Tab-separated table of C-alpha atoms in Angstrom:
chain	number	residue	atom	x	y	z
A	72	UNK	CA	0.114	-0.380	-0.178
A	73	UNK	CA	1.018	3.414	-0.974
A	74	UNK	CA	2.176	5.050	1.743
A	75	UNK	CA	2.524	9.084	2.223
A	76	UNK	CA	4.618	10.626	5.259
A	77	UNK	CA	5.465	14.672	5.176
A	78	UNK	CA	9.002	15.003	7.095
A	79	UNK	CA	9.544	18.906	8.105
A	80	UNK	CA	11.330	18.989	5.114
A	81	UNK	CA	11.251	17.290	2.751
A	82	UNK	CA	8.031	14.697	0.839
A	83	UNK	CA	8.354	10.453	1.527
A	84	UNK	CA	6.437	8.143	0.390
A	85	UNK	CA	6.365	4.117	0.670
A	86	UNK	CA	5.890	2.056	-1.871
A	87	UNK	CA	5.699	4.746	-4.395
A	88	UNK	CA	4.483	3.021	-7.869
A	89	UNK	CA	7.011	4.765	-10.118
A	90	UNK	CA	5.065	4.314	-13.443
A	91	UNK	CA	3.736	7.605	-12.299
A	92	UNK	CA	7.155	9.210	-12.256
A	93	UNK	CA	8.707	7.742	-15.080
A	94	UNK	CA	8.482	9.072	-18.892
A	95	UNK	CA	7.434	5.709	-20.527
A	96	UNK	CA	4.754	5.085	-17.500
A	97	UNK	CA	5.153	1.536	-16.726
A	98	UNK	CA	7.090	-0.312	-13.816
A	99	UNK	CA	6.660	-0.870	-10.877
A	100	UNK	CA	7.255	0.602	-6.821
A	101	UNK	CA	10.016	1.978	-5.110
A	102	UNK	CA	10.729	1.057	-1.205
A	103	UNK	CA	10.544	4.362	-0.647
A	104	UNK	CA	10.162	7.748	-3.219
A	105	UNK	CA	11.972	11.555	-1.667
A	106	UNK	CA	11.398	14.355	-3.090
A	107	UNK	CA	13.276	17.096	-0.981
A	108	UNK	CA	12.523	20.969	-0.994
A	109	UNK	CA	16.168	22.334	-1.617
A	110	UNK	CA	19.690	21.429	-1.857
A	111	UNK	CA	20.370	21.175	2.043
A	112	UNK	CA	17.257	19.262	2.590
A	113	UNK	CA	18.665	16.757	0.246
A	114	UNK	CA	22.042	16.608	1.283
A	115	UNK	CA	20.278	16.496	5.506
A	116	UNK	CA	18.630	13.498	3.734
A	117	UNK	CA	21.357	11.578	2.431
A	118	UNK	CA	23.483	12.257	5.356
A	119	UNK	CA	20.794	9.854	7.712
A	120	UNK	CA	20.879	6.575	5.329
A	121	UNK	CA	22.467	3.656	6.036
A	122	UNK	CA	25.729	3.304	4.247
A	123	UNK	CA	24.003	-0.633	3.569
A	124	UNK	CA	20.653	1.490	1.642
A	125	UNK	CA	20.804	1.629	-1.891
A	126	UNK	CA	20.245	5.305	-3.408
A	127	UNK	CA	18.518	5.722	-6.329
A	128	UNK	CA	18.807	9.520	-8.242
A	129	UNK	CA	17.013	10.721	-11.141
A	130	UNK	CA	15.125	13.845	-11.869
A	131	UNK	CA	12.174	13.795	-14.810
A	132	UNK	CA	12.555	9.969	-15.406
A	133	UNK	CA	13.251	10.505	-19.144
A	134	UNK	CA	15.706	7.738	-19.046
A	135	UNK	CA	14.433	5.021	-17.004
A	136	UNK	CA	12.932	1.538	-17.050
A	137	UNK	CA	12.144	0.451	-13.303
A	138	UNK	CA	10.744	-3.051	-13.973
A	139	UNK	CA	7.881	-4.573	-12.843
A	140	UNK	CA	9.116	-6.652	-9.877
A	141	UNK	CA	10.035	-2.359	-8.105
A	142	UNK	CA	13.060	-1.543	-7.011
A	143	UNK	CA	14.703	-1.888	-3.833
A	144	UNK	CA	16.463	1.321	-3.343
A	145	UNK	CA	15.431	4.306	-1.751
A	146	UNK	CA	14.352	7.104	-4.687
A	147	UNK	CA	15.330	10.743	-4.686
A	148	UNK	CA	13.761	12.886	-7.540
A	149	UNK	CA	15.659	15.862	-8.102
A	150	UNK	CA	13.141	17.822	-10.105
A	151	UNK	CA	11.533	20.401	-8.359
A	152	UNK	CA	13.858	20.442	-5.587
A	153	UNK	CA	17.123	21.211	-6.973
A	154	UNK	CA	16.050	24.306	-9.479
A	155	UNK	CA	17.733	27.448	-9.277
A	156	UNK	CA	19.813	28.707	-11.960
A	157	UNK	CA	21.901	31.671	-12.170
A	158	UNK	CA	24.334	33.760	-14.300
A	159	UNK	CA	27.302	34.316	-12.286
A	160	UNK	CA	29.309	35.897	-14.695
A	161	UNK	CA	28.563	37.139	-18.667
A	162	UNK	CA	29.210	33.956	-20.242
A	163	UNK	CA	29.172	31.614	-17.210
A	164	UNK	CA	25.625	30.251	-14.762
A	165	UNK	CA	25.479	27.638	-12.535
A	166	UNK	CA	21.948	25.618	-12.643
A	167	UNK	CA	21.468	22.697	-9.452
A	168	UNK	CA	20.524	19.550	-10.877
A	169	UNK	CA	17.181	19.442	-11.170
A	170	UNK	CA	16.891	22.394	-13.364
A	171	UNK	CA	14.880	21.140	-16.968
A	172	UNK	CA	17.746	21.175	-19.970
A	173	UNK	CA	14.881	22.995	-22.591
A	174	UNK	CA	15.060	26.194	-19.803
A	175	UNK	CA	19.427	26.371	-19.670
A	176	UNK	CA	18.644	26.372	-23.429
A	177	UNK	CA	15.624	29.348	-23.272
A	178	UNK	CA	18.618	30.789	-20.994
A	179	UNK	CA	21.378	30.565	-22.620
A	180	UNK	CA	19.747	31.948	-25.764
A	181	UNK	CA	18.016	34.859	-24.246
A	182	UNK	CA	21.266	36.125	-22.998
A	183	UNK	CA	22.796	36.260	-26.934
A	184	UNK	CA	25.236	33.473	-25.894
A	185	UNK	CA	25.772	30.440	-28.389
A	186	UNK	CA	25.787	26.817	-28.381
A	187	UNK	CA	23.194	25.117	-25.496
A	188	UNK	CA	20.480	25.332	-28.344
A	189	UNK	CA	20.770	21.421	-27.840
A	190	UNK	CA	19.862	21.378	-25.107
A	191	UNK	CA	16.247	22.087	-25.782
A	192	UNK	CA	15.828	18.712	-27.226
A	193	UNK	CA	17.157	17.001	-24.099
A	194	UNK	CA	13.439	15.855	-22.082
A	195	UNK	CA	15.383	15.347	-19.233
A	196	UNK	CA	16.891	17.148	-16.151
A	197	UNK	CA	20.574	18.286	-15.967
A	198	UNK	CA	21.625	16.379	-13.253
A	199	UNK	CA	20.911	13.231	-16.169
A	200	UNK	CA	22.269	14.979	-18.574
A	201	UNK	CA	25.572	15.482	-16.598
A	202	UNK	CA	25.297	12.103	-15.309
A	203	UNK	CA	25.163	10.928	-19.256
A	204	UNK	CA	27.164	13.560	-20.896
A	205	UNK	CA	23.368	13.673	-22.987
A	206	UNK	CA	23.007	15.386	-26.511
A	207	UNK	CA	21.373	15.934	-29.301
A	208	UNK	CA	22.048	17.485	-32.665
A	209	UNK	CA	26.082	17.094	-33.115
A	210	UNK	CA	26.558	18.493	-29.179
A	211	UNK	CA	26.344	16.928	-26.241
A	212	UNK	CA	26.637	18.258	-22.213
A	213	UNK	CA	30.322	18.101	-21.089
A	214	UNK	CA	31.275	20.334	-24.051
A	215	UNK	CA	30.349	23.244	-21.845
A	216	UNK	CA	30.687	22.389	-18.469
A	217	UNK	CA	33.582	24.019	-16.298
A	218	UNK	CA	32.981	22.402	-13.201
A	219	UNK	CA	30.728	20.482	-11.114
A	220	UNK	CA	29.427	19.966	-7.595
A	221	UNK	CA	29.100	16.831	-6.254
A	222	UNK	CA	28.160	15.228	-2.725
A	223	UNK	CA	28.781	11.665	-1.264
A	224	UNK	CA	25.918	9.485	1.175
A	225	UNK	CA	28.215	10.880	3.985
A	226	UNK	CA	26.874	14.646	2.936
A	227	UNK	CA	29.949	15.948	1.852
A	228	UNK	CA	30.110	18.506	-1.048
A	229	UNK	CA	32.882	18.370	-3.636
A	230	UNK	CA	34.264	20.536	-6.622
A	231	UNK	CA	35.347	18.737	-10.139
A	232	UNK	CA	36.387	19.907	-12.893
A	233	UNK	CA	36.410	17.919	-16.399
A	234	UNK	CA	39.580	16.444	-15.379
A	235	UNK	CA	38.367	14.525	-12.800
A	236	UNK	CA	36.531	12.217	-15.085
A	237	UNK	CA	36.562	9.569	-17.749
A	238	UNK	CA	34.192	11.774	-20.640
A	239	UNK	CA	32.372	10.276	-23.127
A	240	UNK	CA	30.035	9.269	-25.401
A	241	UNK	CA	26.546	8.724	-23.556
A	242	UNK	CA	29.560	7.926	-20.764
A	243	UNK	CA	30.819	10.059	-17.521
A	244	UNK	CA	32.717	7.830	-15.055
A	245	UNK	CA	35.507	9.560	-11.592
A	246	UNK	CA	38.882	8.744	-12.379
A	247	UNK	CA	39.985	5.526	-10.915
A	248	UNK	CA	42.780	7.639	-8.909
A	249	UNK	CA	40.094	9.453	-7.107
A	250	UNK	CA	39.144	6.462	-5.690
A	251	UNK	CA	35.915	4.154	-5.234
A	252	UNK	CA	33.143	7.134	-4.650
A	253	UNK	CA	29.157	7.572	-4.467
A	254	UNK	CA	29.042	10.410	-5.371
A	255	UNK	CA	25.801	12.436	-7.209
A	256	UNK	CA	25.969	15.950	-9.256
A	257	UNK	CA	24.525	18.851	-6.914
A	258	UNK	CA	25.535	21.536	-9.930
A	259	UNK	CA	26.879	23.009	-12.637
A	260	UNK	CA	28.579	25.506	-13.682
A	261	UNK	CA	28.571	25.771	-17.971
A	262	UNK	CA	29.706	28.329	-20.408
A	263	UNK	CA	28.862	29.272	-23.838
A	264	UNK	CA	30.518	31.814	-26.127
A	265	UNK	CA	29.250	34.980	-27.742
A	266	UNK	CA	26.397	34.540	-29.801
A	267	UNK	CA	22.915	36.256	-31.271
A	268	UNK	CA	20.283	36.020	-28.862
A	269	UNK	CA	17.769	36.363	-31.830
A	270	UNK	CA	19.610	33.422	-33.989
A	271	UNK	CA	20.089	31.048	-31.308
A	272	UNK	CA	15.875	31.854	-30.180
A	273	UNK	CA	15.732	30.216	-33.895
A	274	UNK	CA	17.363	27.168	-33.518
A	275	UNK	CA	15.589	26.609	-30.710
A	276	UNK	CA	12.208	26.567	-32.691
A	277	UNK	CA	13.640	24.791	-35.317
A	278	UNK	CA	15.344	21.862	-33.208
A	279	UNK	CA	12.021	21.837	-31.264
A	280	UNK	CA	9.895	21.876	-34.955
A	281	UNK	CA	12.273	19.364	-36.504
A	282	UNK	CA	11.490	16.625	-33.166
A	283	UNK	CA	7.716	17.398	-33.100
A	284	UNK	CA	8.233	15.738	-36.801
A	285	UNK	CA	11.029	13.182	-36.222
A	286	UNK	CA	9.137	11.785	-32.740
A	287	UNK	CA	6.231	9.921	-31.771
A	288	UNK	CA	6.051	12.805	-28.564
A	289	UNK	CA	1.637	11.920	-28.643
A	290	UNK	CA	3.211	8.495	-26.485
A	291	UNK	CA	4.933	7.793	-23.540
A	292	UNK	CA	8.571	6.993	-24.120
A	293	UNK	CA	11.981	7.234	-23.197
A	294	UNK	CA	13.899	8.909	-25.738
A	295	UNK	CA	16.605	7.373	-27.832
A	296	UNK	CA	16.593	4.394	-26.419
A	297	UNK	CA	19.858	2.630	-27.702
A	298	UNK	CA	23.375	4.545	-28.698
A	299	UNK	CA	24.715	4.598	-32.105
A	300	UNK	CA	27.111	2.367	-32.889
A	301	UNK	CA	30.972	3.747	-33.656
A	302	UNK	CA	29.899	5.301	-37.707
A	303	UNK	CA	26.572	4.279	-38.019
A	304	UNK	CA	23.245	5.342	-36.343
A	305	UNK	CA	21.027	3.092	-34.209
A	306	UNK	CA	17.528	4.003	-36.052
A	307	UNK	CA	19.118	3.215	-39.110
A	308	UNK	CA	19.581	0.009	-38.411
A	309	UNK	CA	16.271	-1.322	-36.494
A	310	UNK	CA	14.582	0.361	-39.899
A	311	UNK	CA	17.164	-1.512	-42.216
A	312	UNK	CA	15.304	-4.979	-40.118
A	313	UNK	CA	12.473	-4.184	-41.131
A	314	UNK	CA	11.599	-4.041	-37.261
A	315	UNK	CA	9.282	-0.735	-36.911
A	316	UNK	CA	6.496	-1.351	-35.491
A	317	UNK	CA	7.428	-4.618	-33.828
A	318	UNK	CA	5.842	-5.127	-30.074
A	319	UNK	CA	5.358	-6.969	-27.061
A	320	UNK	CA	2.596	-6.942	-25.514
A	321	UNK	CA	1.580	-3.347	-24.941
A	322	UNK	CA	4.876	-2.222	-25.489
A	323	UNK	CA	6.005	-1.383	-29.874
A	324	UNK	CA	9.123	0.180	-31.934
A	325	UNK	CA	7.769	3.550	-33.661
A	326	UNK	CA	6.341	3.990	-36.363
A	327	UNK	CA	7.773	7.482	-36.575
A	328	UNK	CA	11.322	6.917	-34.639
A	329	UNK	CA	12.557	3.544	-35.524
A	330	UNK	CA	15.271	4.067	-31.879
A	331	UNK	CA	11.830	4.431	-30.479
A	332	UNK	CA	10.379	2.027	-28.028
A	333	UNK	CA	6.761	3.838	-26.997
A	334	UNK	CA	4.126	2.853	-24.579
A	335	UNK	CA	1.371	2.091	-26.755
A	336	UNK	CA	-0.747	0.058	-25.101
A	337	UNK	CA	-0.573	-0.687	-21.179
A	338	UNK	CA	2.817	-1.956	-21.804
A	339	UNK	CA	5.206	-3.113	-18.510
A	340	UNK	CA	8.509	-3.022	-17.633
A	341	UNK	CA	8.953	-6.461	-19.027
A	342	UNK	CA	6.852	-5.553	-22.161
A	343	UNK	CA	9.533	-2.813	-22.902
A	344	UNK	CA	12.372	-4.859	-22.023
A	345	UNK	CA	12.102	-7.952	-24.385
A	346	UNK	CA	11.377	-5.882	-26.885
A	347	UNK	CA	14.909	-4.402	-26.788
A	348	UNK	CA	15.882	-7.802	-26.541
A	349	UNK	CA	14.413	-8.598	-29.604
A	350	UNK	CA	15.957	-5.949	-31.343
A	351	UNK	CA	19.450	-6.591	-30.630
A	352	UNK	CA	19.282	-9.791	-31.197
A	353	UNK	CA	18.044	-8.697	-34.815
A	354	UNK	CA	20.082	-6.556	-35.499
A	355	UNK	CA	23.110	-8.461	-34.560
A	356	UNK	CA	21.794	-11.402	-36.332
A	357	UNK	CA	21.821	-9.193	-39.668
A	358	UNK	CA	24.590	-7.245	-39.132
A	359	UNK	CA	26.926	-8.156	-36.249
A	360	UNK	CA	26.395	-5.101	-34.453
A	361	UNK	CA	26.023	-4.707	-30.849
A	362	UNK	CA	23.365	-2.346	-29.160
A	363	UNK	CA	23.595	-0.676	-26.341
A	364	UNK	CA	20.728	0.161	-24.060
A	365	UNK	CA	21.058	4.581	-23.857
A	366	UNK	CA	18.453	3.742	-21.268
A	367	UNK	CA	18.976	2.783	-17.085
A	368	UNK	CA	16.997	0.035	-16.481
A	369	UNK	CA	16.838	-0.705	-12.149
A	370	UNK	CA	14.915	-3.001	-10.003
A	371	UNK	CA	13.476	-6.318	-9.925
A	372	UNK	CA	11.698	-8.349	-13.041
A	373	UNK	CA	8.201	-8.863	-12.065
């Protein structure tokens, strides 16, 4: 049974259905879900968690699949909590992890800076964008990062530089020389070169129009499901295998964009994951190419 516990600061729910919080609208429940009110509350809550208790931090749930058996972890939702963004100089802004990426794109454009337009096409928070080096339309998040702020389970805050990480295509990992630490992004300093406000805004409108035209935004989805293999595109390979429209239960390979899986009709997480596996198997059988998920899959099978 879902239970709401109102704390002095944030809100804690037990047995919370994650289908309410992920863009696929599918999946099981979290043992606990906490929604902090701000940065200080988030850090305070982390300090209170037992060392052995697993923690999952997420934003808008636009890149997350929770299996039907749910997740035995304390899940913390950043969106709506870490929401501050401010210009700290004429070219750099500090943005907290719960801020939606499209909001940053608009702020950068209005300030007459260029390069941030691609963020309008990322349907998630900046914390998620930092964690996976999210990108689209030829640009990536970490190309504009000058520093980040992170926090560990003990509530200790670190300011780290890009050189502290192994950064690759849809991949960000703290270097081994800094020790094995469990850290979460709290904020980032992003810097953008001068540009033209009207041109940047026009580019955002163009990118959004392209997104509407190319992507199945009318159905629950999690964006691109698979990473592009070197020198190719996952969507091209999937479409070449004739997999558009392929279904497993209520999940379907989108007829509009073959690297999207949509929740066509009350799909379960199992439907979605099974369809992903079928796509991977068919692409491998025909082309000998391994497609690796871009989405994060967590939890236990139902």
